[in-house]
mmCIF file of C-alpha atoms and ligand atoms in Angstrom:
data_model
loop_
_atom_site.group_PDB
_atom_site.id
_atom_site.type_symbol
_atom_site.label_atom_id
_atom_site.label_comp_id
_atom_site.label_asym_id
_atom_site.label_seq_id
_atom_site.Cartn_x
_atom_site.Cartn_y
_atom_site.Cartn_z
ATOM 1 C CA MET I 1 151.137 134.593 96.617
ATOM 2 C CA ALA I 2 148.306 135.537 99.092
ATOM 3 C CA LYS I 3 148.860 134.430 103.088
ATOM 4 C CA ILE I 4 147.015 131.212 103.276
ATOM 5 C CA ASP I 5 144.140 131.556 106.436
ATOM 6 C CA LEU I 6 143.657 127.844 107.273
ATOM 7 C CA LYS I 7 141.159 129.460 109.903
ATOM 8 C CA THR I 8 139.123 130.342 107.949
ATOM 9 C CA LEU I 9 138.719 127.935 105.535
ATOM 10 C CA LYS I 10 137.956 125.947 108.447
ATOM 11 C CA ILE I 11 135.076 127.633 109.694
ATOM 12 C CA GLU I 12 133.847 127.579 105.948
ATOM 13 C CA ALA I 13 134.479 123.946 105.699
ATOM 14 C CA GLU I 14 132.779 123.021 108.711
ATOM 15 C CA LYS I 15 129.904 125.653 107.834
ATOM 16 C CA ASP I 16 129.520 123.681 104.197
ATOM 17 C CA ILE I 17 129.375 120.215 106.167
ATOM 18 C CA GLU I 18 126.406 121.375 108.471
ATOM 19 C CA LYS I 19 124.388 122.825 105.403
ATOM 20 C CA ALA I 20 124.282 119.628 103.799
ATOM 21 C CA ASN I 21 121.195 118.529 103.342
ATOM 22 C CA ASN I 22 122.495 114.610 101.425
ATOM 23 C CA LEU I 23 124.893 112.567 100.646
ATOM 24 C CA ASN I 24 125.243 114.580 96.971
ATOM 25 C CA ASP I 25 125.449 118.047 99.349
ATOM 26 C CA LEU I 26 128.228 116.206 101.467
ATOM 27 C CA ASP I 27 129.931 114.574 98.458
ATOM 28 C CA THR I 28 129.760 118.093 96.492
ATOM 29 C CA VAL I 29 131.858 119.354 100.324
ATOM 30 C CA PHE I 30 134.372 116.851 99.718
ATOM 31 C CA LYS I 31 135.097 117.479 96.047
ATOM 32 C CA LYS I 32 135.097 121.078 97.665
ATOM 33 C CA TYR I 33 138.019 120.636 99.648
ATOM 34 C CA LEU I 34 139.278 117.626 99.421
ATOM 35 C CA GLY I 35 139.302 116.153 96.178
ATOM 36 C CA LYS I 36 141.496 116.382 93.369
ATOM 37 C CA LYS I 37 141.299 120.617 92.931
ATOM 38 C CA GLY I 38 139.931 121.191 96.567
ATOM 39 C CA GLU I 39 140.976 123.621 98.231
ATOM 40 C CA ILE I 40 142.914 121.316 100.890
ATOM 41 C CA THR I 41 144.527 119.834 98.103
ATOM 42 C CA LEU I 42 146.084 122.656 96.075
ATOM 43 C CA ILE I 43 147.624 123.900 99.910
ATOM 44 C CA LEU I 44 148.920 120.742 100.264
ATOM 45 C CA ARG I 45 150.347 120.929 96.435
ATOM 46 C CA SER I 46 151.683 124.270 96.449
ATOM 47 C CA LEU I 47 153.890 123.777 99.601
ATOM 48 C CA LYS I 48 156.903 124.072 97.746
ATOM 49 C CA ASP I 49 157.020 127.112 96.801
ATOM 50 C CA LEU I 50 157.170 128.477 100.635
ATOM 51 C CA SER I 51 160.259 129.017 102.746
ATOM 52 C CA GLU I 52 161.189 126.075 104.462
ATOM 53 C CA LYS I 53 159.797 127.711 107.869
ATOM 54 C CA GLU I 54 156.410 128.857 106.191
ATOM 55 C CA ARG I 55 156.186 124.696 104.235
ATOM 56 C CA LYS I 56 156.759 123.115 107.694
ATOM 57 C CA LYS I 57 153.985 125.229 109.521
ATOM 58 C CA THR I 58 151.456 125.387 107.223
ATOM 59 C CA GLY I 59 152.083 121.895 106.075
ATOM 60 C CA LYS I 60 151.262 120.702 109.689
ATOM 61 C CA GLN I 61 147.791 122.351 110.012
ATOM 62 C CA ALA I 62 146.833 122.025 106.501
ATOM 63 C CA ASN I 63 147.141 118.164 107.206
ATOM 64 C CA GLU I 64 145.383 118.537 110.309
ATOM 65 C CA LEU I 65 142.438 120.415 108.655
ATOM 66 C CA LYS I 66 142.139 117.657 105.821
ATOM 67 C CA LYS I 67 142.196 114.565 108.861
ATOM 68 C CA PHE I 68 139.696 117.230 110.666
ATOM 69 C CA LEU I 69 137.198 117.702 107.922
ATOM 70 C CA GLU I 70 137.818 113.726 106.627
ATOM 71 C CA GLU I 71 136.600 113.234 110.154
ATOM 72 C CA LYS I 72 133.857 115.743 110.259
ATOM 73 C CA ILE I 73 131.454 114.027 107.084
ATOM 74 C CA LYS I 74 132.145 110.612 107.957
ATOM 75 C CA GLN I 75 130.609 111.393 110.954
ATOM 76 C CA ARG I 76 127.539 113.158 109.146
ATOM 77 C CA LYS I 77 127.188 110.307 106.588
ATOM 78 C CA PRO I 78 125.067 107.487 108.249
ATOM 79 C CA GLY I 79 122.347 110.446 108.959
ATOM 80 C CA PHE I 80 121.864 110.227 105.162
ATOM 81 C CA VAL I 81 122.208 106.695 104.050
ATOM 82 C CA LYS I 82 118.714 105.857 104.431
ATOM 83 C CA PHE I 83 117.406 108.284 101.855
ATOM 84 C CA SER I 84 120.474 108.206 99.833
ATOM 85 C CA THR I 85 119.035 108.396 96.243
ATOM 86 C CA ASP I 86 119.274 110.411 93.291
ATOM 87 C CA LYS I 87 116.767 112.905 94.727
ATOM 88 C CA GLU I 88 116.293 114.595 97.499
ATOM 89 C CA PHE I 89 114.162 113.460 99.960
ATOM 90 C CA ASP I 90 111.330 114.831 100.226
ATOM 91 C CA VAL I 91 109.271 114.327 103.598
ATOM 92 C CA SER I 92 105.759 115.038 102.077
ATOM 93 C CA VAL I 93 106.116 112.396 99.175
ATOM 94 C CA PRO I 94 103.865 109.415 99.241
ATOM 95 C CA VAL I 95 105.303 106.417 100.199
ATOM 96 C CA GLN I 96 105.512 103.368 97.813
ATOM 97 C CA LYS I 97 102.794 101.118 98.400
ATOM 98 C CA LEU I 98 103.185 97.803 98.979
ATOM 99 C CA LYS I 99 101.550 95.760 96.116
ATOM 100 C CA VAL I 100 99.129 92.793 97.734
ATOM 101 C CA GLY I 101 97.643 90.314 95.751
ATOM 102 C CA HIS I 102 93.948 90.097 95.375
ATOM 103 C CA LEU I 103 91.128 86.950 94.487
ATOM 104 C CA HIS I 104 90.516 85.772 91.035
ATOM 105 C CA PRO I 105 87.327 86.848 89.668
ATOM 106 C CA LEU I 106 86.501 83.087 89.711
ATOM 107 C CA THR I 107 87.576 82.913 93.555
ATOM 108 C CA LEU I 108 85.133 85.875 94.117
ATOM 109 C CA VAL I 109 82.112 84.183 91.899
ATOM 110 C CA ARG I 110 82.743 81.053 94.065
ATOM 111 C CA ARG I 111 82.464 82.634 97.108
ATOM 112 C CA GLU I 112 79.751 84.350 96.155
ATOM 113 C CA ILE I 113 77.787 81.726 94.663
ATOM 114 C CA GLU I 114 78.414 79.329 97.839
ATOM 115 C CA GLY I 115 77.346 81.839 100.165
ATOM 116 C CA ILE I 116 73.754 82.095 98.937
ATOM 117 C CA PHE I 117 73.623 78.290 98.683
ATOM 118 C CA GLU I 118 74.783 78.054 102.399
ATOM 119 C CA ALA I 119 71.913 80.908 103.355
ATOM 120 C CA MET I 120 69.255 78.439 102.092
ATOM 121 C CA GLY I 121 70.267 75.600 104.017
ATOM 122 C CA PHE I 122 72.521 73.569 101.348
ATOM 123 C CA SER I 123 76.368 72.571 102.106
ATOM 124 C CA VAL I 124 79.063 73.450 100.076
ATOM 125 C CA ILE I 125 80.529 70.152 98.836
ATOM 126 C CA SER I 126 83.851 68.819 96.568
ATOM 127 C CA GLY I 127 85.525 66.114 95.880
ATOM 128 C CA PRO I 128 88.282 64.741 93.830
ATOM 129 C CA GLU I 129 89.176 66.008 89.882
ATOM 130 C CA ILE I 130 90.801 62.205 88.776
ATOM 131 C CA GLU I 131 87.949 59.989 88.161
ATOM 132 C CA ASN I 132 86.915 56.812 87.493
ATOM 133 C CA GLU I 133 84.391 55.992 84.763
ATOM 134 C CA TRP I 134 82.221 54.281 86.942
ATOM 135 C CA TYR I 135 81.891 57.807 88.486
ATOM 136 C CA ASN I 136 81.847 60.265 86.283
ATOM 137 C CA PHE I 137 79.759 58.105 83.473
ATOM 138 C CA ASP I 138 78.405 54.533 84.760
ATOM 139 C CA ALA I 139 76.628 55.641 88.081
ATOM 140 C CA LEU I 140 75.406 58.962 85.975
ATOM 141 C CA ASN I 141 73.626 56.635 83.835
ATOM 142 C CA ILE I 142 76.090 56.962 80.702
ATOM 143 C CA PRO I 143 76.976 53.221 79.777
ATOM 144 C CA ALA I 144 79.974 53.067 78.181
ATOM 145 C CA ASN I 145 78.510 52.693 74.742
ATOM 146 C CA HIS I 146 76.019 55.390 75.291
ATOM 147 C CA PRO I 147 76.716 57.954 72.369
ATOM 148 C CA ALA I 148 76.571 60.842 75.162
ATOM 149 C CA ARG I 149 80.007 60.121 76.126
ATOM 150 C CA ASP I 150 80.913 62.227 73.042
ATOM 151 C CA ILE I 151 79.351 65.126 74.056
ATOM 152 C CA TRP I 152 81.718 64.536 77.515
ATOM 153 C CA ASP I 153 84.887 64.133 75.660
ATOM 154 C CA THR I 154 87.771 63.820 78.246
ATOM 155 C CA PHE I 155 91.123 63.856 78.912
ATOM 156 C CA TYR I 156 92.020 60.156 79.829
ATOM 157 C CA LEU I 157 94.730 58.878 82.160
ATOM 158 C CA LYS I 158 96.409 55.362 83.306
ATOM 159 C CA ASN I 159 94.755 52.977 84.987
ATOM 160 C CA LYS I 160 90.731 53.898 83.413
ATOM 161 C CA LEU I 161 91.401 57.216 85.296
ATOM 162 C CA LEU I 162 90.409 60.145 83.813
ATOM 163 C CA LEU I 163 89.720 64.165 84.496
ATOM 164 C CA ARG I 164 86.202 64.636 85.294
ATOM 165 C CA THR I 165 83.979 66.310 82.765
ATOM 166 C CA HIS I 166 81.664 67.537 85.483
ATOM 167 C CA THR I 167 81.037 67.669 89.109
ATOM 168 C CA SER I 168 78.374 65.091 88.812
ATOM 169 C CA PRO I 169 80.343 62.189 90.384
ATOM 170 C CA VAL I 170 80.892 63.743 93.775
ATOM 171 C CA GLN I 171 77.153 63.626 93.618
ATOM 172 C CA ILE I 172 77.444 59.862 93.925
ATOM 173 C CA ARG I 173 80.071 60.365 96.227
ATOM 174 C CA PHE I 174 77.917 62.115 98.348
ATOM 175 C CA MET I 175 74.504 60.030 98.587
ATOM 176 C CA GLU I 176 77.010 56.887 99.111
ATOM 177 C CA LYS I 177 77.728 57.950 102.620
ATOM 178 C CA ASN I 178 74.482 60.245 103.687
ATOM 179 C CA ASN I 179 71.238 59.408 103.874
ATOM 180 C CA PRO I 180 68.447 61.519 102.237
ATOM 181 C CA PRO I 181 66.696 64.396 102.897
ATOM 182 C CA PHE I 182 69.850 66.644 101.666
ATOM 183 C CA ARG I 183 70.463 69.935 99.590
ATOM 184 C CA ILE I 184 74.480 70.126 98.625
ATOM 185 C CA VAL I 185 76.097 72.165 96.397
ATOM 186 C CA VAL I 186 79.787 70.905 94.424
ATOM 187 C CA PRO I 187 81.800 73.864 93.054
ATOM 188 C CA GLY I 188 84.632 72.722 91.272
ATOM 189 C CA ARG I 189 87.106 72.341 87.853
ATOM 190 C CA ILE I 190 86.101 70.504 85.405
ATOM 191 C CA PHE I 191 87.827 69.669 82.315
ATOM 192 C CA ARG I 192 86.722 68.732 78.191
ATOM 193 C CA HIS I 193 89.356 67.755 75.274
ATOM 194 C CA GLU I 194 88.002 70.408 73.319
ATOM 195 C CA ALA I 195 89.436 73.142 70.971
ATOM 196 C CA THR I 196 89.769 76.981 72.591
ATOM 197 C CA ASP I 197 87.812 79.681 71.751
ATOM 198 C CA ALA I 198 86.232 83.011 73.501
ATOM 199 C CA SER I 199 83.547 80.467 75.372
ATOM 200 C CA HIS I 200 85.421 76.968 75.546
ATOM 201 C CA GLU I 201 88.591 76.187 77.459
ATOM 202 C CA ILE I 202 89.884 72.701 78.163
ATOM 203 C CA ASN I 203 89.379 73.555 82.202
ATOM 204 C CA PHE I 204 86.359 75.185 83.648
ATOM 205 C CA TYR I 205 84.652 75.492 86.896
ATOM 206 C CA GLN I 206 81.235 74.165 87.645
ATOM 207 C CA VAL I 207 78.526 74.596 90.189
ATOM 208 C CA GLU I 208 76.064 71.214 90.566
ATOM 209 C CA GLY I 209 73.162 71.124 93.250
ATOM 210 C CA LEU I 210 71.631 68.629 94.351
ATOM 211 C CA MET I 211 68.558 68.391 96.450
ATOM 212 C CA VAL I 212 66.766 64.390 97.461
ATOM 213 C CA GLY I 213 63.294 64.321 99.804
ATOM 214 C CA LYS I 214 60.235 63.176 99.805
ATOM 215 C CA ASP I 215 58.610 65.164 97.317
ATOM 216 C CA ILE I 216 60.633 67.618 96.094
ATOM 217 C CA SER I 217 59.753 68.759 92.531
ATOM 218 C CA ALA I 218 60.961 71.114 89.853
ATOM 219 C CA ALA I 219 58.987 73.835 91.657
ATOM 220 C CA ASN I 220 61.639 73.868 93.993
ATOM 221 C CA PHE I 221 63.825 73.816 91.603
ATOM 222 C CA LYS I 222 62.504 76.751 89.849
ATOM 223 C CA ALA I 223 61.744 78.374 93.120
ATOM 224 C CA ILE I 224 65.692 78.347 94.608
ATOM 225 C CA ILE I 225 67.273 78.764 91.417
ATOM 226 C CA GLN I 226 65.168 81.973 90.634
ATOM 227 C CA GLU I 227 66.203 83.230 94.508
ATOM 228 C CA PHE I 228 69.944 82.616 93.659
ATOM 229 C CA LEU I 229 70.002 83.871 90.296
ATOM 230 C CA SER I 230 67.596 87.090 91.752
ATOM 231 C CA ARG I 231 70.302 87.575 94.569
ATOM 232 C CA PHE I 232 73.600 86.461 92.446
ATOM 233 C CA PHE I 233 72.560 89.143 90.000
ATOM 234 C CA ASN I 234 71.342 91.295 92.289
ATOM 235 C CA LYS I 235 68.174 91.556 90.139
ATOM 236 C CA LYS I 236 65.187 89.891 89.776
ATOM 237 C CA ILE I 237 65.422 87.456 87.502
ATOM 238 C CA LYS I 238 62.880 85.197 85.759
ATOM 239 C CA ILE I 239 63.470 81.780 84.267
ATOM 240 C CA ARG I 240 61.841 79.531 81.878
ATOM 241 C CA LEU I 241 62.299 76.216 81.034
ATOM 242 C CA ARG I 242 62.498 74.168 78.189
ATOM 243 C CA PRO I 243 62.446 70.584 77.827
ATOM 244 C CA SER I 244 65.689 68.850 77.027
ATOM 245 C CA PHE I 245 67.966 65.152 77.201
ATOM 246 C CA PHE I 246 70.579 64.920 79.835
ATOM 247 C CA PRO I 247 71.071 60.695 80.677
ATOM 248 C CA PHE I 248 71.299 61.422 84.463
ATOM 249 C CA VAL I 249 68.007 63.313 84.853
ATOM 250 C CA GLU I 250 64.182 62.626 83.777
ATOM 251 C CA PRO I 251 62.595 64.790 82.889
ATOM 252 C CA GLY I 252 65.464 67.064 81.927
ATOM 253 C CA PHE I 253 65.191 70.648 81.155
ATOM 254 C CA GLU I 254 67.325 73.647 80.326
ATOM 255 C CA VAL I 255 67.043 76.412 82.117
ATOM 256 C CA ASP I 256 67.404 79.602 80.444
ATOM 257 C CA ALA I 257 67.304 83.236 82.577
ATOM 258 C CA SER I 258 65.663 86.436 81.787
ATOM 259 C CA CYS I 259 68.505 88.514 79.724
ATOM 260 C CA THR I 260 70.437 90.705 82.617
ATOM 261 C CA VAL I 261 71.538 93.438 80.089
ATOM 262 C CA CYS I 262 68.123 94.234 78.786
ATOM 263 C CA GLN I 263 65.542 92.275 81.405
ATOM 264 C CA GLY I 264 64.040 90.611 78.986
ATOM 265 C CA LYS I 265 62.694 93.021 76.576
ATOM 266 C CA GLY I 266 65.550 92.189 73.940
ATOM 267 C CA CYS I 267 68.971 93.178 72.855
ATOM 268 C CA SER I 268 72.174 92.332 71.232
ATOM 269 C CA VAL I 269 73.439 90.063 74.325
ATOM 270 C CA CYS I 270 70.230 88.031 74.144
ATOM 271 C CA SER I 271 69.708 88.006 70.513
ATOM 272 C CA LYS I 272 66.713 90.280 70.942
ATOM 273 C CA THR I 273 65.222 86.934 72.941
ATOM 274 C CA GLY I 274 64.847 88.428 75.869
ATOM 275 C CA TRP I 275 66.178 85.288 77.085
ATOM 276 C CA LEU I 276 69.846 83.397 78.155
ATOM 277 C CA GLU I 277 70.512 80.210 77.846
ATOM 278 C CA LEU I 278 72.280 79.413 81.923
ATOM 279 C CA MET I 279 72.571 75.746 82.501
ATOM 280 C CA GLY I 280 71.050 72.332 82.249
ATOM 281 C CA ALA I 281 68.798 70.186 85.144
ATOM 282 C CA GLY I 282 66.124 67.904 85.681
ATOM 283 C CA MET I 283 64.855 65.385 88.316
ATOM 284 C CA VAL I 284 67.081 63.083 89.131
ATOM 285 C CA HIS I 285 66.839 59.818 87.098
ATOM 286 C CA PRO I 286 65.888 56.581 89.546
ATOM 287 C CA ASN I 287 69.362 54.818 87.934
ATOM 288 C CA VAL I 288 71.368 57.827 89.493
ATOM 289 C CA LEU I 289 69.289 57.707 93.164
ATOM 290 C CA LYS I 290 70.536 54.006 92.949
ATOM 291 C CA ALA I 291 73.596 54.389 91.687
ATOM 292 C CA GLY I 292 74.433 55.999 95.392
ATOM 293 C CA GLY I 293 72.241 53.619 97.123
ATOM 294 C CA ILE I 294 69.206 55.570 97.564
ATOM 295 C CA ASN I 295 65.636 53.939 96.348
ATOM 296 C CA PRO I 296 63.849 56.478 94.002
ATOM 297 C CA ASN I 297 60.656 54.796 95.461
ATOM 298 C CA ASN I 298 60.926 56.379 98.724
ATOM 299 C CA TRP I 299 62.924 59.539 97.477
ATOM 300 C CA GLN I 300 63.060 61.810 94.494
ATOM 301 C CA GLY I 301 64.927 65.444 94.084
ATOM 302 C CA PHE I 302 66.144 67.514 91.552
ATOM 303 C CA ALA I 303 69.806 68.232 90.280
ATOM 304 C CA PHE I 304 71.422 71.247 88.153
ATOM 305 C CA GLY I 305 74.987 71.969 86.843
ATOM 306 C CA VAL I 306 75.706 76.084 85.607
ATOM 307 C CA GLY I 307 79.470 76.930 84.413
ATOM 308 C CA MET I 308 80.889 79.286 87.082
ATOM 309 C CA ASP I 309 82.646 80.896 84.148
ATOM 310 C CA ARG I 310 79.593 81.265 82.170
ATOM 311 C CA LEU I 311 78.023 82.869 85.145
ATOM 312 C CA ALA I 312 81.185 85.494 85.802
ATOM 313 C CA MET I 313 81.047 86.666 82.365
ATOM 314 C CA MET I 314 77.175 86.998 82.514
ATOM 315 C CA LYS I 315 77.733 89.590 85.755
ATOM 316 C CA TYR I 316 80.914 91.255 85.089
ATOM 317 C CA LYS I 317 80.365 91.762 81.281
ATOM 318 C CA ILE I 318 83.390 89.512 79.915
ATOM 319 C CA ASP I 319 83.186 88.521 76.173
ATOM 320 C CA ASP I 320 86.367 85.714 76.275
ATOM 321 C CA ILE I 321 86.370 82.638 78.798
ATOM 322 C CA ARG I 322 90.205 82.607 77.904
ATOM 323 C CA LEU I 323 90.668 85.539 79.900
ATOM 324 C CA PHE I 324 90.102 83.940 83.281
ATOM 325 C CA TYR I 325 93.239 81.865 82.735
ATOM 326 C CA ASN I 326 95.929 83.673 80.775
ATOM 327 C CA GLY I 327 97.020 85.439 84.018
ATOM 328 C CA ASP I 328 97.232 88.901 82.513
ATOM 329 C CA LEU I 329 97.636 91.411 84.932
ATOM 330 C CA ARG I 330 95.780 94.202 82.799
ATOM 331 C CA PHE I 331 92.388 91.653 83.265
ATOM 332 C CA LEU I 332 93.229 90.438 86.600
ATOM 333 C CA ASN I 333 93.874 94.020 88.209
ATOM 334 C CA GLN I 334 90.133 95.009 87.994
ATOM 335 C CA PHE I 335 88.678 92.919 89.998
HETATM 336 ZN ZN1 ZN S 1 68.774 91.146 76.101
#
């Protein structure tokens, strides 16, 4: 057989190890020389065919080379460990972006609403989601036998507690502790016992407002709400008031806003009327002021309540309220 040139083999192997660019290359080099059918392995196996003198000499050299290469390969490994992927490491590939969370659309809307009212001198107030009947109904001029309780059916808990159906109880709690004049907005989660569909949920978010002073009138309400809506929708919004009944206000009105899609010209969103129903409002009922410890002969004011979900749906053109609550990332990632 041809003379075994271990010196040349050593030089070749060292070059191969040097050229290796990743763990795969290194593995290939290992197989080429030290694997089952590797060149050095084959030499060691063929020793039996050699004369005793040759066998001793070549065997010793081949074993030394084997150890030498094993050590060399071991030394190169750590440099590649970080990039031990199937693919070759390519420094030009952009790094994988870290996934960070972001704010829920309802949170974005709440913060924006709060900011607009704060700029107009309102304080942001919050209160408990679990209420008792007094704060949720009686104090708001809805006594136990009043049919209006049907409109606000809710979840009743033990000890005569319930999940609040509006954030109005916070208005009473605030009036108990503060003297007029004041202006507050109360954003928060509220609950209704009803079937869900594209426009109804068992819980949603509301923002209520209350402004009380010596001579606060419906004209103040109109100016403030028109300004709020125009800032919120980033376009001139007109409103109109229609007489309506809510137990906690007198007089009460429904507030319509000029359609945000067609600007009042009439389109499918507003059923060709040019107006969109938006919120309930009115002048605070004297009984409500009394329940909050305020003398209705000295003070008067307006109150309103609007669904934050509704405002968000109008702003972002969302057609199903349930999207806010089902955690679908295809929806949430758009914000
Ligand atoms: Zn329209």
